[in-house]
mmCIF file of C-alpha atoms and ligand atoms in Angstrom:
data_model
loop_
_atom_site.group_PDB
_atom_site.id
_atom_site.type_symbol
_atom_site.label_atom_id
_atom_site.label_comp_id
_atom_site.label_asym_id
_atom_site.label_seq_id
_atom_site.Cartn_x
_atom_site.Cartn_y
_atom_site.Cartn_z
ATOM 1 C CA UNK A 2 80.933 56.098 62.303
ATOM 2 C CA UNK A 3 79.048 54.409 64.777
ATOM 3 C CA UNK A 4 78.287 55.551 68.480
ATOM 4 C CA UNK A 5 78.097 53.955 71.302
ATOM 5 C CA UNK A 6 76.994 55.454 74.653
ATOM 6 C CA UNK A 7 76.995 52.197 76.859
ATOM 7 C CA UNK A 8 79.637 49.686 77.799
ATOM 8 C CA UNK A 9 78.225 46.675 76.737
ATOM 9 C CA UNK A 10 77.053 47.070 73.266
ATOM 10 C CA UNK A 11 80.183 48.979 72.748
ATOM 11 C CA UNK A 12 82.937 46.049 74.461
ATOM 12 C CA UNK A 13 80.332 43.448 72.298
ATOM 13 C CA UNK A 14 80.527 44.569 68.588
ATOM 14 C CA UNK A 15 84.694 45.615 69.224
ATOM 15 C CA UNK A 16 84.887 42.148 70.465
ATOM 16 C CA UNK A 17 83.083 40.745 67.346
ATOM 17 C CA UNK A 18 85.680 42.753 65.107
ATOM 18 C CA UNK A 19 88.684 41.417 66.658
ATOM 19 C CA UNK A 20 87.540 38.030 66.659
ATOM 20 C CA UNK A 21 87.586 38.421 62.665
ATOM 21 C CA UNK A 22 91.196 39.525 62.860
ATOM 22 C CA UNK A 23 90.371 43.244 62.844
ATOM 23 C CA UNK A 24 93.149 45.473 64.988
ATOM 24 C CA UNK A 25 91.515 48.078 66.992
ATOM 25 C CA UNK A 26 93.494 51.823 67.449
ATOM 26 C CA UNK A 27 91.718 53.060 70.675
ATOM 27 C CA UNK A 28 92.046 57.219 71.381
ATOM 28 C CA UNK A 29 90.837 58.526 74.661
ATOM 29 C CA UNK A 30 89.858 62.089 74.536
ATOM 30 C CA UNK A 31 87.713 64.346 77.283
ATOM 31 C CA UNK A 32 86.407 65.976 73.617
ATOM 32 C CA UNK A 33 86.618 69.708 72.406
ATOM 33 C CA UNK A 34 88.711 68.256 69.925
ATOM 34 C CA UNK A 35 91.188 69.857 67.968
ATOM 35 C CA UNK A 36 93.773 69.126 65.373
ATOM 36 C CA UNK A 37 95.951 67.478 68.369
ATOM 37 C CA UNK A 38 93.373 64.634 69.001
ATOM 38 C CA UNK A 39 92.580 64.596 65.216
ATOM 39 C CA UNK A 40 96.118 63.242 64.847
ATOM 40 C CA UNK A 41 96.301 60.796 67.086
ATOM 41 C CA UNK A 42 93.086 59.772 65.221
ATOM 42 C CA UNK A 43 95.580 59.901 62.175
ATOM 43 C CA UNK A 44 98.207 57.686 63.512
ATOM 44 C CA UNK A 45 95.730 55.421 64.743
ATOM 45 C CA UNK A 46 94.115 54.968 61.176
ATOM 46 C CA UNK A 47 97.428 54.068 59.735
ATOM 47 C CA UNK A 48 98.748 51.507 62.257
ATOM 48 C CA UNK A 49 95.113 49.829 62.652
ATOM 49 C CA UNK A 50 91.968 48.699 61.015
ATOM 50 C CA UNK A 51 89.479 50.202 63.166
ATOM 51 C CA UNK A 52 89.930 52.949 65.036
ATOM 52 C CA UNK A 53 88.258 54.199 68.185
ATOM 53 C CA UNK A 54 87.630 57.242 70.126
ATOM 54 C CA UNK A 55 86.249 58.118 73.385
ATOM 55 C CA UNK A 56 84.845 61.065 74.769
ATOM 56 C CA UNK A 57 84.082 61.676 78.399
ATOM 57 C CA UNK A 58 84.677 64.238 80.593
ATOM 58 C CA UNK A 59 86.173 62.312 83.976
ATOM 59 C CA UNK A 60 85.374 63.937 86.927
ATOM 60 C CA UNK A 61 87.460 62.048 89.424
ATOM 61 C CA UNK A 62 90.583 63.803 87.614
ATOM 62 C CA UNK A 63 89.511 67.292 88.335
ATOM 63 C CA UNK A 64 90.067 68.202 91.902
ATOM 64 C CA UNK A 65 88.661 71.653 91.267
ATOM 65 C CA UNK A 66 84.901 71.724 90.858
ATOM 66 C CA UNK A 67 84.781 74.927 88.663
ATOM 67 C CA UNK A 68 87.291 73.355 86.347
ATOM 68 C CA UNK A 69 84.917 70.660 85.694
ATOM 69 C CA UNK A 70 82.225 72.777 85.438
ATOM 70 C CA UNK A 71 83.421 74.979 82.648
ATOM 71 C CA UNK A 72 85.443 72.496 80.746
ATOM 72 C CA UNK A 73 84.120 72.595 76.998
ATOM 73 C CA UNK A 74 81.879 69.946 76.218
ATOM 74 C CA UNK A 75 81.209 69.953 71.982
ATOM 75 C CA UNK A 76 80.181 66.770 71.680
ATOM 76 C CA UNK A 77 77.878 67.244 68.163
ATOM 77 C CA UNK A 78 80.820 69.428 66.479
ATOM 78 C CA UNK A 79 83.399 66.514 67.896
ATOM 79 C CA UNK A 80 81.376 63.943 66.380
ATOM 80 C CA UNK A 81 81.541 65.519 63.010
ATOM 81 C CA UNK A 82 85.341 65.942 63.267
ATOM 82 C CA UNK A 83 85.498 62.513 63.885
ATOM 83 C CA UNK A 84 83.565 61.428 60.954
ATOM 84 C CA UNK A 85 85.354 63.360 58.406
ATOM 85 C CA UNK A 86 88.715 62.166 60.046
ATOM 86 C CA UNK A 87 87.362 58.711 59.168
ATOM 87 C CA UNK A 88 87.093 57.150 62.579
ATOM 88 C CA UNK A 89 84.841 54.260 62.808
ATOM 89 C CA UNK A 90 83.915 53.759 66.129
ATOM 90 C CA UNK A 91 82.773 56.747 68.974
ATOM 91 C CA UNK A 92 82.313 56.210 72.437
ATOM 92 C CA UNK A 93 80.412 58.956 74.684
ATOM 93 C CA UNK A 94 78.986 57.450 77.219
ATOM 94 C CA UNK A 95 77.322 59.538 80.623
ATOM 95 C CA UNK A 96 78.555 59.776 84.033
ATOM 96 C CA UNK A 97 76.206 57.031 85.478
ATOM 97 C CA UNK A 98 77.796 54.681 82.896
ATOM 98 C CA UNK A 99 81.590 54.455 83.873
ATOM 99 C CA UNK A 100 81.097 54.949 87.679
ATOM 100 C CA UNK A 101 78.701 53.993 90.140
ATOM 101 C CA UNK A 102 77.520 55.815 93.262
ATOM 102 C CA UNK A 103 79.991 56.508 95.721
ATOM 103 C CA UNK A 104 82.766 54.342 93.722
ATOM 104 C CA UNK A 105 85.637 55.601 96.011
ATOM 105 C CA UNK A 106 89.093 53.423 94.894
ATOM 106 C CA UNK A 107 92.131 54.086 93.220
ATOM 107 C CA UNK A 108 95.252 52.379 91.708
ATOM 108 C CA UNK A 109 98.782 52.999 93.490
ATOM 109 C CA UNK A 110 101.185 53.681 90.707
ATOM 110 C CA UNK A 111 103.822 55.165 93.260
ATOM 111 C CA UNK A 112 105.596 58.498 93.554
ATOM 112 C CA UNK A 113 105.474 59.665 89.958
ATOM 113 C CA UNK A 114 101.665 60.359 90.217
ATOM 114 C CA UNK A 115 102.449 62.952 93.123
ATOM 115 C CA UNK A 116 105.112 65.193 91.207
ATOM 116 C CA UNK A 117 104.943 67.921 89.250
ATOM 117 C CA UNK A 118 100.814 68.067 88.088
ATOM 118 C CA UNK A 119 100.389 65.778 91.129
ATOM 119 C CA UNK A 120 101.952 68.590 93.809
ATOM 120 C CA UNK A 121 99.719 71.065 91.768
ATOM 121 C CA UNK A 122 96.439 68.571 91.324
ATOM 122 C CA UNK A 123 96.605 66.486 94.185
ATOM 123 C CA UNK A 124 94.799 63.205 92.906
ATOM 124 C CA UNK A 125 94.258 64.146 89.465
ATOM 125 C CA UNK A 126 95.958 61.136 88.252
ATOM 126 C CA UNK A 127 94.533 58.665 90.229
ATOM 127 C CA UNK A 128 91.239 59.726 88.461
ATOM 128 C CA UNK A 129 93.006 59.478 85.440
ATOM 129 C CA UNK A 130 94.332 56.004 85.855
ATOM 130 C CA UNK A 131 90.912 55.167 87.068
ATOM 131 C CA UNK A 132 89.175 56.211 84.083
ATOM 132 C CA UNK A 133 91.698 55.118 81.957
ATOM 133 C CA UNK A 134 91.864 51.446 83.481
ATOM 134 C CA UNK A 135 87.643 51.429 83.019
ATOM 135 C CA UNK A 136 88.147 52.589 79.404
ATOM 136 C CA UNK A 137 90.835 49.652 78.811
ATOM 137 C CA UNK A 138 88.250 47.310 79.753
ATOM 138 C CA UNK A 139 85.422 48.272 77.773
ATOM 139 C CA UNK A 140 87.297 49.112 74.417
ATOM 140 C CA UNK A 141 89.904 45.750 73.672
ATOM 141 C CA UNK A 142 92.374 47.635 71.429
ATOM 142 C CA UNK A 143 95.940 46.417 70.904
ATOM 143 C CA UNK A 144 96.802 49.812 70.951
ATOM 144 C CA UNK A 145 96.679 53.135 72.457
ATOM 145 C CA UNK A 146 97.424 56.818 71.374
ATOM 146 C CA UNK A 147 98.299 59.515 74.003
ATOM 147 C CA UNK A 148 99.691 62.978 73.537
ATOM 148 C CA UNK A 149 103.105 63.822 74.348
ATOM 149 C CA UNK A 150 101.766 67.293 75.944
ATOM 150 C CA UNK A 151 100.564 65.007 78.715
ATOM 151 C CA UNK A 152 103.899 64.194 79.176
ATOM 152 C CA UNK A 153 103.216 62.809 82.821
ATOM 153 C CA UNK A 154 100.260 61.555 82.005
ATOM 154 C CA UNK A 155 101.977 58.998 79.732
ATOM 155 C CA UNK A 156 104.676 57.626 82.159
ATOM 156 C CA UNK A 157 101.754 56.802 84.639
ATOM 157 C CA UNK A 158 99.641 55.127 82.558
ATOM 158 C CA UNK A 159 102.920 53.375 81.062
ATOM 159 C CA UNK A 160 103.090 52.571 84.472
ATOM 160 C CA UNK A 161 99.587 50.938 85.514
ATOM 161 C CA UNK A 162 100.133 48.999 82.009
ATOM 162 C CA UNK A 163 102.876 47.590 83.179
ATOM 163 C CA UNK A 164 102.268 47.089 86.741
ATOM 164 C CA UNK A 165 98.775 45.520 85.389
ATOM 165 C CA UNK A 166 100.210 43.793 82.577
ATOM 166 C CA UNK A 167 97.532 45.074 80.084
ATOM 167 C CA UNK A 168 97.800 43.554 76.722
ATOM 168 C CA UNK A 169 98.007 47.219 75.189
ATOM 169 C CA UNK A 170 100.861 49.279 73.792
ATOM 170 C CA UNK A 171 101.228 52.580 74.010
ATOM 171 C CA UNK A 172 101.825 55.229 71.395
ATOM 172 C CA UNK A 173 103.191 58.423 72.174
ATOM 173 C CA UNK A 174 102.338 61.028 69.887
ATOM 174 C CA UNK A 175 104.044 64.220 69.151
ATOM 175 C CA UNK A 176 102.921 67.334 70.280
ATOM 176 C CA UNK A 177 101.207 69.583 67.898
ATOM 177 C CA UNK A 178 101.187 73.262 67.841
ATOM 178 C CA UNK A 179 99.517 76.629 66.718
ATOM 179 C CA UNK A 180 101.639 78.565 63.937
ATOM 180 C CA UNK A 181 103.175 80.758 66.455
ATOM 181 C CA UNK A 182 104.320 77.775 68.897
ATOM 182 C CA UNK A 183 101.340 77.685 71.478
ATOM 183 C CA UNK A 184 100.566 74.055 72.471
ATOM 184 C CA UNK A 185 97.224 72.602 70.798
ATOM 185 C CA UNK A 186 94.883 72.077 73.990
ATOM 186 C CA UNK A 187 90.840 71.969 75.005
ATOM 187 C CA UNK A 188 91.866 74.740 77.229
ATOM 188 C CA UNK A 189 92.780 77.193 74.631
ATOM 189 C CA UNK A 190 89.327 78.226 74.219
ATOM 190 C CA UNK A 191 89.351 79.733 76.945
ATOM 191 C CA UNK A 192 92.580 82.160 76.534
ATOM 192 C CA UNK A 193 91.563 85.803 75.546
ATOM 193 C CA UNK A 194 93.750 87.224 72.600
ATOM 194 C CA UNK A 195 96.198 89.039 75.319
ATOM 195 C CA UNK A 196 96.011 85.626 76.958
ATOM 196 C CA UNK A 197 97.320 83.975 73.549
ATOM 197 C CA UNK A 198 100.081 86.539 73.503
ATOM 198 C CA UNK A 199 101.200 86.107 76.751
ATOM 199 C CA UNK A 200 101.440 82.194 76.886
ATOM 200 C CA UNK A 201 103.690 81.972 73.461
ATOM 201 C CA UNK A 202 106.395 82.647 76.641
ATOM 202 C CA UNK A 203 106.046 78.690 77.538
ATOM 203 C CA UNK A 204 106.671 77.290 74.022
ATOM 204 C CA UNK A 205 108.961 80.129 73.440
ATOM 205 C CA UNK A 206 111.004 79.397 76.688
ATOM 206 C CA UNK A 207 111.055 75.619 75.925
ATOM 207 C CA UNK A 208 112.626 76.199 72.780
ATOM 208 C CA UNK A 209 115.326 78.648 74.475
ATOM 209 C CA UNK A 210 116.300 75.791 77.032
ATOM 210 C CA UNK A 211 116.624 73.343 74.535
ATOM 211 C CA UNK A 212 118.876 75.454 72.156
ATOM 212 C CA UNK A 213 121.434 76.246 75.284
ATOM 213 C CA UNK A 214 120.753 72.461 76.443
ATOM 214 C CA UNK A 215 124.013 70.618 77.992
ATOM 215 C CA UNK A 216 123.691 67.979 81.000
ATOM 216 C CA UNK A 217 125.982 70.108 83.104
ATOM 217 C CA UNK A 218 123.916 73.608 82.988
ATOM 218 C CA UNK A 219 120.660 72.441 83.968
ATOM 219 C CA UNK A 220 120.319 74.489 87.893
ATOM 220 C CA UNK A 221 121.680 77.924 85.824
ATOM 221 C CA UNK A 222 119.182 76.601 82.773
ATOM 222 C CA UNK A 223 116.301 76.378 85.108
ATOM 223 C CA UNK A 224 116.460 79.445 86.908
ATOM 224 C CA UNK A 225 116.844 81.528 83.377
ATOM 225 C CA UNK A 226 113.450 79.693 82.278
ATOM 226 C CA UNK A 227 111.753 80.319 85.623
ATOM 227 C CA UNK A 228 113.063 84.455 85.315
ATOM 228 C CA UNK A 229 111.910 84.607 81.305
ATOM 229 C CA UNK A 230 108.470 83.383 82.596
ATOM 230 C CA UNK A 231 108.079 85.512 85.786
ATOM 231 C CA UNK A 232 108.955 88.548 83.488
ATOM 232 C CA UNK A 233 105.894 87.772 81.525
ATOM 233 C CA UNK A 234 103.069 90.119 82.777
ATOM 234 C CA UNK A 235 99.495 87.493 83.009
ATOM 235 C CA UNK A 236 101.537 84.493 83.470
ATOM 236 C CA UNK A 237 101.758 82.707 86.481
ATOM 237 C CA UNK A 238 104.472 79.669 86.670
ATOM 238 C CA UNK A 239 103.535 76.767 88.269
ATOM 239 C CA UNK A 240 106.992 75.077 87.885
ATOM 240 C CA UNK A 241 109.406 75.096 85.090
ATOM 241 C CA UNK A 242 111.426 71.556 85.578
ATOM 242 C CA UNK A 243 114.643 69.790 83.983
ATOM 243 C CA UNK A 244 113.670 66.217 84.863
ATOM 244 C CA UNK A 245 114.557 62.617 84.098
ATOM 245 C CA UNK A 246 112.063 61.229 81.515
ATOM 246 C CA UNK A 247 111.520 58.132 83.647
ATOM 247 C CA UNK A 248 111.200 59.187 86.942
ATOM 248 C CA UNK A 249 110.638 63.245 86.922
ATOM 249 C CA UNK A 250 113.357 63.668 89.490
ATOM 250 C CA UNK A 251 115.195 66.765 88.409
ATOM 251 C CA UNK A 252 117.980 65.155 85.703
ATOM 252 C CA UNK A 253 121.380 64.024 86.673
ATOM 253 C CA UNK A 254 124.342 64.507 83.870
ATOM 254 C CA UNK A 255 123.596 60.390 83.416
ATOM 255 C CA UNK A 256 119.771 60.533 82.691
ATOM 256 C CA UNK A 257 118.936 58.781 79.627
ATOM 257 C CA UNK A 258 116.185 60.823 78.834
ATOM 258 C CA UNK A 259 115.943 64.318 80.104
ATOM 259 C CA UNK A 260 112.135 66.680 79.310
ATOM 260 C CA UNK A 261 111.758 70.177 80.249
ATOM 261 C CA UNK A 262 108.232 70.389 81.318
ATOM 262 C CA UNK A 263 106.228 73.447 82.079
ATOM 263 C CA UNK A 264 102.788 74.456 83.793
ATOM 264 C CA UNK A 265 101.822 77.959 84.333
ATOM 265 C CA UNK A 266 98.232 79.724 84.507
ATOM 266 C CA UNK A 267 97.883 82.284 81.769
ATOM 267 C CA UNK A 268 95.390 84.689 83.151
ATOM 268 C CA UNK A 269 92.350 82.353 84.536
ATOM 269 C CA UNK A 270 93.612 79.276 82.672
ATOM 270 C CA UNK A 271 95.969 76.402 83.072
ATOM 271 C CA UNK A 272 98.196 75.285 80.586
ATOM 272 C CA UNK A 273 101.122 72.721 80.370
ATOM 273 C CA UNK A 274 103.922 72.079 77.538
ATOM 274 C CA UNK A 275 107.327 70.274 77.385
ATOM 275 C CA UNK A 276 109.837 69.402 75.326
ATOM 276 C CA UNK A 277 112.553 66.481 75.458
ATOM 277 C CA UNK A 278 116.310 68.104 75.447
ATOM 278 C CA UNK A 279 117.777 64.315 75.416
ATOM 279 C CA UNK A 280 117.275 61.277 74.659
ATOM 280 C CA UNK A 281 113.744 59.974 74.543
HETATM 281 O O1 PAF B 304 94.233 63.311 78.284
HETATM 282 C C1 PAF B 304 93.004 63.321 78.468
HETATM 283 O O2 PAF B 304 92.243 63.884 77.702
HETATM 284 C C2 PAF B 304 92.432 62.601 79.672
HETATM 285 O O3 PAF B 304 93.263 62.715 80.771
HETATM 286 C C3 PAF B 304 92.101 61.120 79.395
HETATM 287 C C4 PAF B 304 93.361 60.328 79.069
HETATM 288 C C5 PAF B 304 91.120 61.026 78.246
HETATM 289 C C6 PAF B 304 91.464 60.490 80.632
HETATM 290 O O4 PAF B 304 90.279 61.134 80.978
#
């Protein structure tokens, strides 16, 4: 594997390799990887001839300081997971290299970037399309491998790709999970054993909702999920929602595609799951 911590050496050699025909995979991470990033570096392998990752911890999505601060940065034991998974290309560049002092912009992608994580992380995913726009730039891959766990998070960058016309496709990729349902994330480090206990309520709740799922109980369906996770002692719900898969409007009867998406904070940490009940 070969790392890159700078833009231009990086954007250079990928550039070389397409221009021999090579397709380039391209995974964005924030590292502490775990078997959830590790299989979008799997998919990516399959579909593509070189594959990419990046690591950087963005800090124009996190609007609160500490959670910056104490994300978990791994970089050396990420690097090695990303050798043995066999991908060929890692970028990890600093701070100074993807922003400059006092950059201050961001891209309008409309109303869906203000729901849901938005009401609870207000401008989280304009950093996110900034970084994510940056990253497009430097690394020219034909295509690119997001987690369905950042449910959200893949409608708006559908959404900048489209409004931007990037010449990149999107792959969603399914969420994975621990062996007693828990969602795979960077956070989970973080979640004492009661913690892990407590927060097999959100998987365990998604799974309820989707087993009693009809279009025409969703009010009565969300209020039961909202009361199973109240009851839950060290959980805290953010919001439980029913919502169209396009727009994250609660869902009508006639959405095509209809997620249940979750975010609750599970003792000091934040965590977010979903599953689709339709369509999608
Ligand atoms: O999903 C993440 O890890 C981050 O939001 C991303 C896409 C790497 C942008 O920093």
């Amino acid at each position: 594997m070969k790392t890159f911590t700078t833009k231009q050496p990086v954007h250079q050699y990928l550039l070389q390799l397409k221009a021999t025909g090579k397709s380039i995979g391209f995974v964005a991470t924030m590292g502490a990887l775990h078997q959830g990033h590790l299989s979008l570096i799997q998919l990516a392998k399959q579909q593509n001839d070189i594959v990419v990752c990046s690591i950087f911890v963005n800090p124009t999505q996190f609007n609160d300081p500490k959670d910056l601060e104490k994300y978990p940065r791994t970089l050396d034991a990420d690097s090695r997971l990303l050798e043995g998974a066999g991908c060929d290309v890692l970028f990890a560049p600093g701070v100074n290299q993807m922003y400059d002092d006092n950059e201050q912009w961001h891209l309008n992608i409309g109303e869906t970037e203000h729901l849901l994580e938005g009401e609870f992380r207000p401008g989280h995913y304009q950093g996110v399309t900034q970084v994510v726009y940056k990253l497009f730039n430097i690394i020219p891959a034909g295509r690119a491998y997001f987690g369905q766990k950042d449910y959200q998070q893949f409608l708006i960058i559908s959404k900048m790709v489209q409004m931007l016309k990037l010449p990149v496709e999107l792959v969603m990729c399914p969420i994975m999970r621990e062996p007693g349902g828990l969602a795979m994330s960077s956070r989970n480090v973080h979640l004492s054993a009661d913690d892990r206990q407590h927060a097999l309520v959100l998987s365990g709740t998604l799974n309820h909702i989707k087993d009693k799922f009809t279009p025409d109980n969703i009010a009565a369906l969300k209020q039961e999920a909202a009361q199973l996770i109240n009851a839950e002692p060290g959980v805290a719900l953010e919001y439980f929602e029913i919502a169209d898969g396009e727009t994250l409007h609660e869902a009508t009867p006639q959405s095509k595609t209809i997620v249940a998406l979750v975010a609750a904070k599970v003792g000091n940490t934040r965590l977010i799951d979903n599953v689709v009940l339709a369509g999608g």
